[in-house]
Short mmCIF file of C-alpha atoms and ligand atoms in Angstrom, two decimals:
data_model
loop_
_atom_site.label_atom_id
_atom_site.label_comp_id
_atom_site.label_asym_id
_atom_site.label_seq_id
_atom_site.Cartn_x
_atom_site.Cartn_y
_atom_site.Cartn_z
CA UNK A 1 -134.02 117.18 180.38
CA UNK A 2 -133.31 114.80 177.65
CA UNK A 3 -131.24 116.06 174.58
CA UNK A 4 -132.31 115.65 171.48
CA UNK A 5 -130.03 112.94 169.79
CA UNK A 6 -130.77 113.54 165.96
CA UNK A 7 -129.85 117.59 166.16
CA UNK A 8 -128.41 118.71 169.50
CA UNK A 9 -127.15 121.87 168.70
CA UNK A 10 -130.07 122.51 166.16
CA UNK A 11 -130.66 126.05 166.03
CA UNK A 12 -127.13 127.29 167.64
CA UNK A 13 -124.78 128.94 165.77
CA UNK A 14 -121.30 129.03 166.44
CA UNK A 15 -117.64 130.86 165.07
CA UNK A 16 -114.34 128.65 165.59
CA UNK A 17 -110.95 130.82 165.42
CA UNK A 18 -108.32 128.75 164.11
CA UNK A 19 -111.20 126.27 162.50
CA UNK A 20 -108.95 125.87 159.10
CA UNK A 21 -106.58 123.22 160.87
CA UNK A 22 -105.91 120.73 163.59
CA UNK A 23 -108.37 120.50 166.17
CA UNK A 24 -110.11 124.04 164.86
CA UNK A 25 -111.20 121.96 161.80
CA UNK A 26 -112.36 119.06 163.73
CA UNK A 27 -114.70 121.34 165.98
CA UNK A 28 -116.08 122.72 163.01
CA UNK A 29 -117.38 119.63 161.39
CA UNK A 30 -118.53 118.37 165.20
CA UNK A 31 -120.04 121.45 165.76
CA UNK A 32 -121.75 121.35 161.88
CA UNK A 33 -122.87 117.49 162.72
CA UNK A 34 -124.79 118.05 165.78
CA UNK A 35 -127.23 120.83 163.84
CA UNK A 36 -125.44 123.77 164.33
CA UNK A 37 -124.36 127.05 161.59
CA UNK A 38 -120.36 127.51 161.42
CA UNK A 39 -118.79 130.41 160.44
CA UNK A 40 -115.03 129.72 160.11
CA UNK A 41 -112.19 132.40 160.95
CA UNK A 42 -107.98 131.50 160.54
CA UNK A 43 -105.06 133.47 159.46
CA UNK A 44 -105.19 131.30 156.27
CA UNK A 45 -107.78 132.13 154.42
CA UNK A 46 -107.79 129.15 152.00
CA UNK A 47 -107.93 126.58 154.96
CA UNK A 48 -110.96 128.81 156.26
CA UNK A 49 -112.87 128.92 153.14
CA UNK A 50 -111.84 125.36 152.66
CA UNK A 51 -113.11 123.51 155.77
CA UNK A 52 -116.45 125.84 155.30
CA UNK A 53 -116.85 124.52 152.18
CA UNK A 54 -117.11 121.16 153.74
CA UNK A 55 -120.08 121.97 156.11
CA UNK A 56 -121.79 124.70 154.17
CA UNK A 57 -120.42 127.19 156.38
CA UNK A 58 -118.87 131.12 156.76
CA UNK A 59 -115.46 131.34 156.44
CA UNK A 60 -113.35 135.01 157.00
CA UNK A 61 -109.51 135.33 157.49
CA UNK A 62 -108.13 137.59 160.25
CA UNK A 63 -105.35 137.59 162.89
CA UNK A 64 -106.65 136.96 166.31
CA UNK A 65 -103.41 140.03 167.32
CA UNK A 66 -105.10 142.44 165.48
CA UNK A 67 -107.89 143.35 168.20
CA UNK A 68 -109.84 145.44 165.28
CA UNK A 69 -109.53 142.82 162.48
CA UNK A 70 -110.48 139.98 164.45
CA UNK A 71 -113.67 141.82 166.28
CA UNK A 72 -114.83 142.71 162.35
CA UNK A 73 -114.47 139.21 161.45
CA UNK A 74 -116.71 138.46 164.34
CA UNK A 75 -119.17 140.89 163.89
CA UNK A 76 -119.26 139.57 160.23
CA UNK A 77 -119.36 136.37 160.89
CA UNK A 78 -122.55 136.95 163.35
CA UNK A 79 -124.13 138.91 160.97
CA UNK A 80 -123.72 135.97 158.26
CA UNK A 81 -125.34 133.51 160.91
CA UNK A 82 -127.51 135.64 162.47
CA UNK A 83 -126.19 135.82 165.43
CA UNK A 84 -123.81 133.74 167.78
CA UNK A 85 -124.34 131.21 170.84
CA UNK A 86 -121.53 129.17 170.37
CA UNK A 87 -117.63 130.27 170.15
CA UNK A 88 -114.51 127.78 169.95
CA UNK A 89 -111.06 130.01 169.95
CA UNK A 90 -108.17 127.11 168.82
CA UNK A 91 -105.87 130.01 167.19
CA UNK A 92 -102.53 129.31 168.48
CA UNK A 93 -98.66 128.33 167.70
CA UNK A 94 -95.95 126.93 169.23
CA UNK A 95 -92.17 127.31 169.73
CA UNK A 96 -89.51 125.93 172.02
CA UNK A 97 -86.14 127.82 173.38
CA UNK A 98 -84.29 127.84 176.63
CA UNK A 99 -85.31 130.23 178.98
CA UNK A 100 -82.58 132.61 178.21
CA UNK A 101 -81.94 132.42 174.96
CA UNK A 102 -85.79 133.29 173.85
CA UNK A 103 -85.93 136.40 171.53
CA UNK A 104 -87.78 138.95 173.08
CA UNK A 105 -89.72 139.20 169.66
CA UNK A 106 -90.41 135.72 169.70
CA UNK A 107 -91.49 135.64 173.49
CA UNK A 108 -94.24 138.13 172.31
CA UNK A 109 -95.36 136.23 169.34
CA UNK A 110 -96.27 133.85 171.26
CA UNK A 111 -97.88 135.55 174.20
CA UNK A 112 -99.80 137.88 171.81
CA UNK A 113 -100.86 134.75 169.62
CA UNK A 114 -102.19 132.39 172.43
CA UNK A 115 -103.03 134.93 175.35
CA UNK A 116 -104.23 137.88 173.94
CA UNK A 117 -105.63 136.37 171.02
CA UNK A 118 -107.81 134.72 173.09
CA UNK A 119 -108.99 137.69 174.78
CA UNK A 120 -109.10 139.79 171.49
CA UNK A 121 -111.86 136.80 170.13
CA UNK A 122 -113.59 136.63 173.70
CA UNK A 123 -114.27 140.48 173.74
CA UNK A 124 -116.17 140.43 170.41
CA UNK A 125 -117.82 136.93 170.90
CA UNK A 126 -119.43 137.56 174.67
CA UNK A 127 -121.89 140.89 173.49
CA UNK A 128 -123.11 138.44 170.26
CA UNK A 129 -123.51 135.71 172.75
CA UNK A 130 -125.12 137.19 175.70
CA UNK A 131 -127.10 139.50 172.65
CA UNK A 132 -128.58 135.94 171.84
CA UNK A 133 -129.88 135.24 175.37
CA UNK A 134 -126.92 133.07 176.07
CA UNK A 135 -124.50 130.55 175.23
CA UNK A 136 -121.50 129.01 175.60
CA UNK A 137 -117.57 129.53 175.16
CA UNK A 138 -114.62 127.15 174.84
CA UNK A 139 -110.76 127.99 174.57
CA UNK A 140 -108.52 125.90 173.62
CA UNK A 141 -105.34 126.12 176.60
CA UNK A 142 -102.32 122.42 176.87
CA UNK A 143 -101.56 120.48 178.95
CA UNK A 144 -98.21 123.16 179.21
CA UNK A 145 -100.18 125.19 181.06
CA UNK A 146 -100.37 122.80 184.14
CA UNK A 147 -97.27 121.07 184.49
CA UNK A 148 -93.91 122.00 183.68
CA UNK A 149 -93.16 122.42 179.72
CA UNK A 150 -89.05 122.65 179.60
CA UNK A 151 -88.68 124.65 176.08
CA UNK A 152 -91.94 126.00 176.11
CA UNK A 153 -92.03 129.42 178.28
CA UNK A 154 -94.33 131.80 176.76
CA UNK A 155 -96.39 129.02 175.37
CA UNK A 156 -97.24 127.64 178.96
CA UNK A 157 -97.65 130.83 180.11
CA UNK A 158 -99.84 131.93 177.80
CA UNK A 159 -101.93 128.85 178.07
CA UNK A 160 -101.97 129.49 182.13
CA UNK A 161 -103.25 132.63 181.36
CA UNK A 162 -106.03 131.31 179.18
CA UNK A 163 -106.97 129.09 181.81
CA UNK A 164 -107.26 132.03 184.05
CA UNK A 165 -108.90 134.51 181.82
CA UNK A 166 -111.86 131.85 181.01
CA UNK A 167 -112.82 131.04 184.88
CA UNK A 168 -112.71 134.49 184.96
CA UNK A 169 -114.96 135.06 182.40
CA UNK A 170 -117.26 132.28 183.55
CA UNK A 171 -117.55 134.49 186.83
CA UNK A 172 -118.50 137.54 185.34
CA UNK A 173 -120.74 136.53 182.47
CA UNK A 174 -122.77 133.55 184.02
CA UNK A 175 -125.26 132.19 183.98
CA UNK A 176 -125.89 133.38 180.65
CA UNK A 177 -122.38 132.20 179.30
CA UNK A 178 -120.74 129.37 180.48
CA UNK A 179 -116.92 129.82 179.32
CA UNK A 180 -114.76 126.73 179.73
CA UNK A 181 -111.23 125.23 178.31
CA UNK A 182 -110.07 122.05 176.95
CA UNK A 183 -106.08 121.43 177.28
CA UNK A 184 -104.97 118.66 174.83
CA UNK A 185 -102.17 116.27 175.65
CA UNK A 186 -99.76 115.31 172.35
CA UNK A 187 -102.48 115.67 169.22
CA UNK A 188 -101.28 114.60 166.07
CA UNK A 189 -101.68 118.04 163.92
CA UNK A 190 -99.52 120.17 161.15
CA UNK A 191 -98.54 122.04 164.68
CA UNK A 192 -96.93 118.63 165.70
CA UNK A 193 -95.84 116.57 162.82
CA UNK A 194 -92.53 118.43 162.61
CA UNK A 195 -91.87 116.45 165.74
CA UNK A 196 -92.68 112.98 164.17
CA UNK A 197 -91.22 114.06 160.82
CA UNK A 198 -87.64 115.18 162.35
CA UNK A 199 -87.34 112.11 165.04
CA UNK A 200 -90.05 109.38 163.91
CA UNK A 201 -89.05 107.30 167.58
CA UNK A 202 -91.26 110.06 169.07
CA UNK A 203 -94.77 108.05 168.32
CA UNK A 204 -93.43 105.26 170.11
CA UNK A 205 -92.09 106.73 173.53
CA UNK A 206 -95.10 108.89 173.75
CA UNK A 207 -97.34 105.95 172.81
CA UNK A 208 -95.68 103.63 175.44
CA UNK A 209 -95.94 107.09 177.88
CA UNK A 210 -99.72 107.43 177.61
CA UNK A 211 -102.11 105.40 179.26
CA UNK A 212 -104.53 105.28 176.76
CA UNK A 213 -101.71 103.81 174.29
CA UNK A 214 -101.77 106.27 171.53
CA UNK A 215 -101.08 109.58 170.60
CA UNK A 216 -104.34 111.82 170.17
CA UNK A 217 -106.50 112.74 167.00
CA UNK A 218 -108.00 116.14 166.54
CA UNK A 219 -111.14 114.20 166.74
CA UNK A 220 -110.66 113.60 170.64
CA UNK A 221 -110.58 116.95 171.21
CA UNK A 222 -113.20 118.22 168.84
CA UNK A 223 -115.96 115.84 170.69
CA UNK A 224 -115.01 117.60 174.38
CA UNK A 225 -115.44 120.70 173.06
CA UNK A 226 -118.73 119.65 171.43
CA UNK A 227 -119.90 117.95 174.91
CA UNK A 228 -118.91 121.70 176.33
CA UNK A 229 -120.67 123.29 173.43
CA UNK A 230 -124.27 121.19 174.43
CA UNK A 231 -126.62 121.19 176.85
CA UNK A 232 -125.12 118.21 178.42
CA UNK A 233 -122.55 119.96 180.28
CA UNK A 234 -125.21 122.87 181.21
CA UNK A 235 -124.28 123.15 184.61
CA UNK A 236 -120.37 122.96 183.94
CA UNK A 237 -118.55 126.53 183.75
CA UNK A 238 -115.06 127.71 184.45
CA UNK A 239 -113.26 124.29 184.27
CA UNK A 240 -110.45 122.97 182.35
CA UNK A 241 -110.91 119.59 180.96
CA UNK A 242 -107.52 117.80 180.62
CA UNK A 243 -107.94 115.74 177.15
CA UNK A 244 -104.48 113.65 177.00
CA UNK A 245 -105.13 109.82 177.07
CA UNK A 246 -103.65 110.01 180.43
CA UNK A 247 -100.32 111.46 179.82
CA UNK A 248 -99.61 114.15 182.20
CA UNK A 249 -100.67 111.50 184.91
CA UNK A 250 -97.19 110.65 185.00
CA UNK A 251 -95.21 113.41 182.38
CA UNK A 252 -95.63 115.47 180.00
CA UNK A 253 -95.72 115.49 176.00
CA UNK A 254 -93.41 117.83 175.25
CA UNK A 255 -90.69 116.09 178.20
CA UNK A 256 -87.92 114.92 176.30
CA UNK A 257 -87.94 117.17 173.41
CA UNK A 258 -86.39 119.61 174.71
CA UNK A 259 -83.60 118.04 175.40
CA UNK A 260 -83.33 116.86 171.85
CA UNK A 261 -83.71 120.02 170.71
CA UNK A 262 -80.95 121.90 172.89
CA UNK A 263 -78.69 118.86 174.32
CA UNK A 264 -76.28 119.88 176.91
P1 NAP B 1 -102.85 123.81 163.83
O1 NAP B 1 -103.29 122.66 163.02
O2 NAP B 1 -101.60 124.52 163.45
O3 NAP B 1 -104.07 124.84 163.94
C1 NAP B 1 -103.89 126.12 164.47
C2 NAP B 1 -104.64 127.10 163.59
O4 NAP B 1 -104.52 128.40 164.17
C3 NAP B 1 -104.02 127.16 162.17
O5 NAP B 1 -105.03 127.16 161.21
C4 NAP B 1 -103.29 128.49 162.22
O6 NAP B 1 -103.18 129.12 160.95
C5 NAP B 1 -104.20 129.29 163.12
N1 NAP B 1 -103.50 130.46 163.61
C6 NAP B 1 -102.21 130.53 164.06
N2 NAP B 1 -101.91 131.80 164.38
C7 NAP B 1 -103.03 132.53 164.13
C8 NAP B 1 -103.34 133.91 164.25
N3 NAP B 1 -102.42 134.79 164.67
N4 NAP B 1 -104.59 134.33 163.91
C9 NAP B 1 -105.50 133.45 163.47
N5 NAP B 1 -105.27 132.14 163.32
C10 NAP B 1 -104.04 131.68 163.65
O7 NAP B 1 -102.62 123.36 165.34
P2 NAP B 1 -103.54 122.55 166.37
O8 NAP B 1 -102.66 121.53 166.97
O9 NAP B 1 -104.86 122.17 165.79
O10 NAP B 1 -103.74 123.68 167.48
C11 NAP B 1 -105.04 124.14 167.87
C12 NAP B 1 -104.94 124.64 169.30
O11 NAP B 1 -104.62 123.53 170.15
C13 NAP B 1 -103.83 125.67 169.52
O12 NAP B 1 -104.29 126.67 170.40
C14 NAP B 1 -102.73 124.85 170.18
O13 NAP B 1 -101.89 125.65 170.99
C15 NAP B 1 -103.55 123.87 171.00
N6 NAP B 1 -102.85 122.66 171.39
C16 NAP B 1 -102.43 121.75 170.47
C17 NAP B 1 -101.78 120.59 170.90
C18 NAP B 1 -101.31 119.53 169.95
O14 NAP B 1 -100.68 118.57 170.40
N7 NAP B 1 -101.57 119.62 168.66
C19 NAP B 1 -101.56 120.39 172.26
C20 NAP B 1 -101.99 121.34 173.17
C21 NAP B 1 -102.64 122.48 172.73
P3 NAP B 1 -101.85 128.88 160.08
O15 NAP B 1 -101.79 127.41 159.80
O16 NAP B 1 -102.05 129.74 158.88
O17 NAP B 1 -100.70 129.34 160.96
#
């Protein structure tokens, strides 16, 4: 089978969560380029309505803890499109303590916000999708979530989980829905420019740490998760695609910082 090249994802129609910013932004004007509708759905409204704007697209706000709130926004946002095949969930956020010092609050900010956010957008996405006659799924996980992550607790374990919770889902709703995850390596974003703005030496260890020699765009992500999106990768489900110049080959992006952040 031989995909068209002019409008690959003609005809599809897909929701990002967490499309205002970052690498949520960049799927959405991937996603837009290849032929597809966009509807657009972040806790910032403004940056939802303003990347949609871009691409002619949907935009809604909701937060992806609020199970209710974000299933309306994806019922709505189906509606608007009539219908959904394609879903990219990028919500997430980021914090670093030592083990034992994490606030219990925090801890569950962050575990709510990147675990079971996830899950709250996958339970309202899969009955559009498989309603549709099929489709696909992508999650957006880390690199923290397969290698250690000093600092970063309930973020890699979160991420873990999302790794898990998508194979899972892969098993249970193909072949109609293939459900897969990208995990990003260092991606310059507003998530990480704090770390560049506070200690501006950072760009140049991880630069001289990653094979590829650079740190990463939300555009390097945005085109894996498009390749996931398309028929190219028909026959790939339940896998984790590692997108990190080559970093965790020998360490990790956030190694270092932690240390930095907390020294002994
Ligand atoms: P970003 O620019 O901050 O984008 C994240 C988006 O998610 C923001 O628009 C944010 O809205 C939204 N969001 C946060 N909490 C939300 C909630 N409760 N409900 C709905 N939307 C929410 O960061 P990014 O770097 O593109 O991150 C995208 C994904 O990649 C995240 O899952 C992140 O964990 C993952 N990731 C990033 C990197 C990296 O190096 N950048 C590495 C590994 C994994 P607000 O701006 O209003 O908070």
């Amino acid at each position: 089978m031989l995909v068209s090249a002019s409008d690959p994802l003609g005809g599809d129609r897909a929701v990002v969560v967490g499309g205002g910013s970052g690498i949520g932004a960049s799927v959405s004007r991937h996603l837009s380029a290849a032929g597809a509708r966009v509807a657009i759905i972040d806790l910032d409204p403004e940056a939802a309505a303003g990347v949609a704007g871009e691409i002619d697209g949907w935009s809604a706000a909701a937060d992806v803890t609020d199970p209710a709130g974000v299933a309306s926004a994806i019922d709505a946002a189906a509606e608007a499109l009539g219908g959904l095949t394609l879903a990219c969930n990028a919500a997430g956020t980021s914090s670093q303590s030592p083990l034992a010092r994490w606030d219990p609050v925090e801890w569950s900010r962050l575990v709510s916000v990147n675990l079971h956010g996830i899950y709250h957008c996958m339970r309202a996405e899969v009955p559009h999708v498989l309603a549709a006659g099929g489709g696909a799924i992508v999650n957006v996980a880390s690199v923290s979530a397969i290698r250690p992550a000093a600092g970063e607790g309930p973020y890699a374990a979160a991420k873990a989980g999302v790794i898990a919770l998508s194979s899972s889902a892969a098993l249970e709703y193909g072949p109609m829905v293939r459900v897969n995850c990208v995990s990003p390596g260092m991606i310059r974003t507003p998530m990480t420019e704090p770390i560049f703005a506070i200690w501006p030496d950072e760009s140049a260890r991880l630069e001289a740490a990653t094979p590829m020699g650079r740190i990463g765009s939300p555009d390097d992500v945005a085109e894996v998760v498009y390749f996931l999106c398309s028929p190219m990768s028909r026959f790939v489900t339940g896998q984790n695609i590692v997108v990190d110049g080559g970093l965790t080959l020998h360490g990790g992006a956030i190694d270092g910082i932690f240390d930095r952040l907390f020294p002994a």
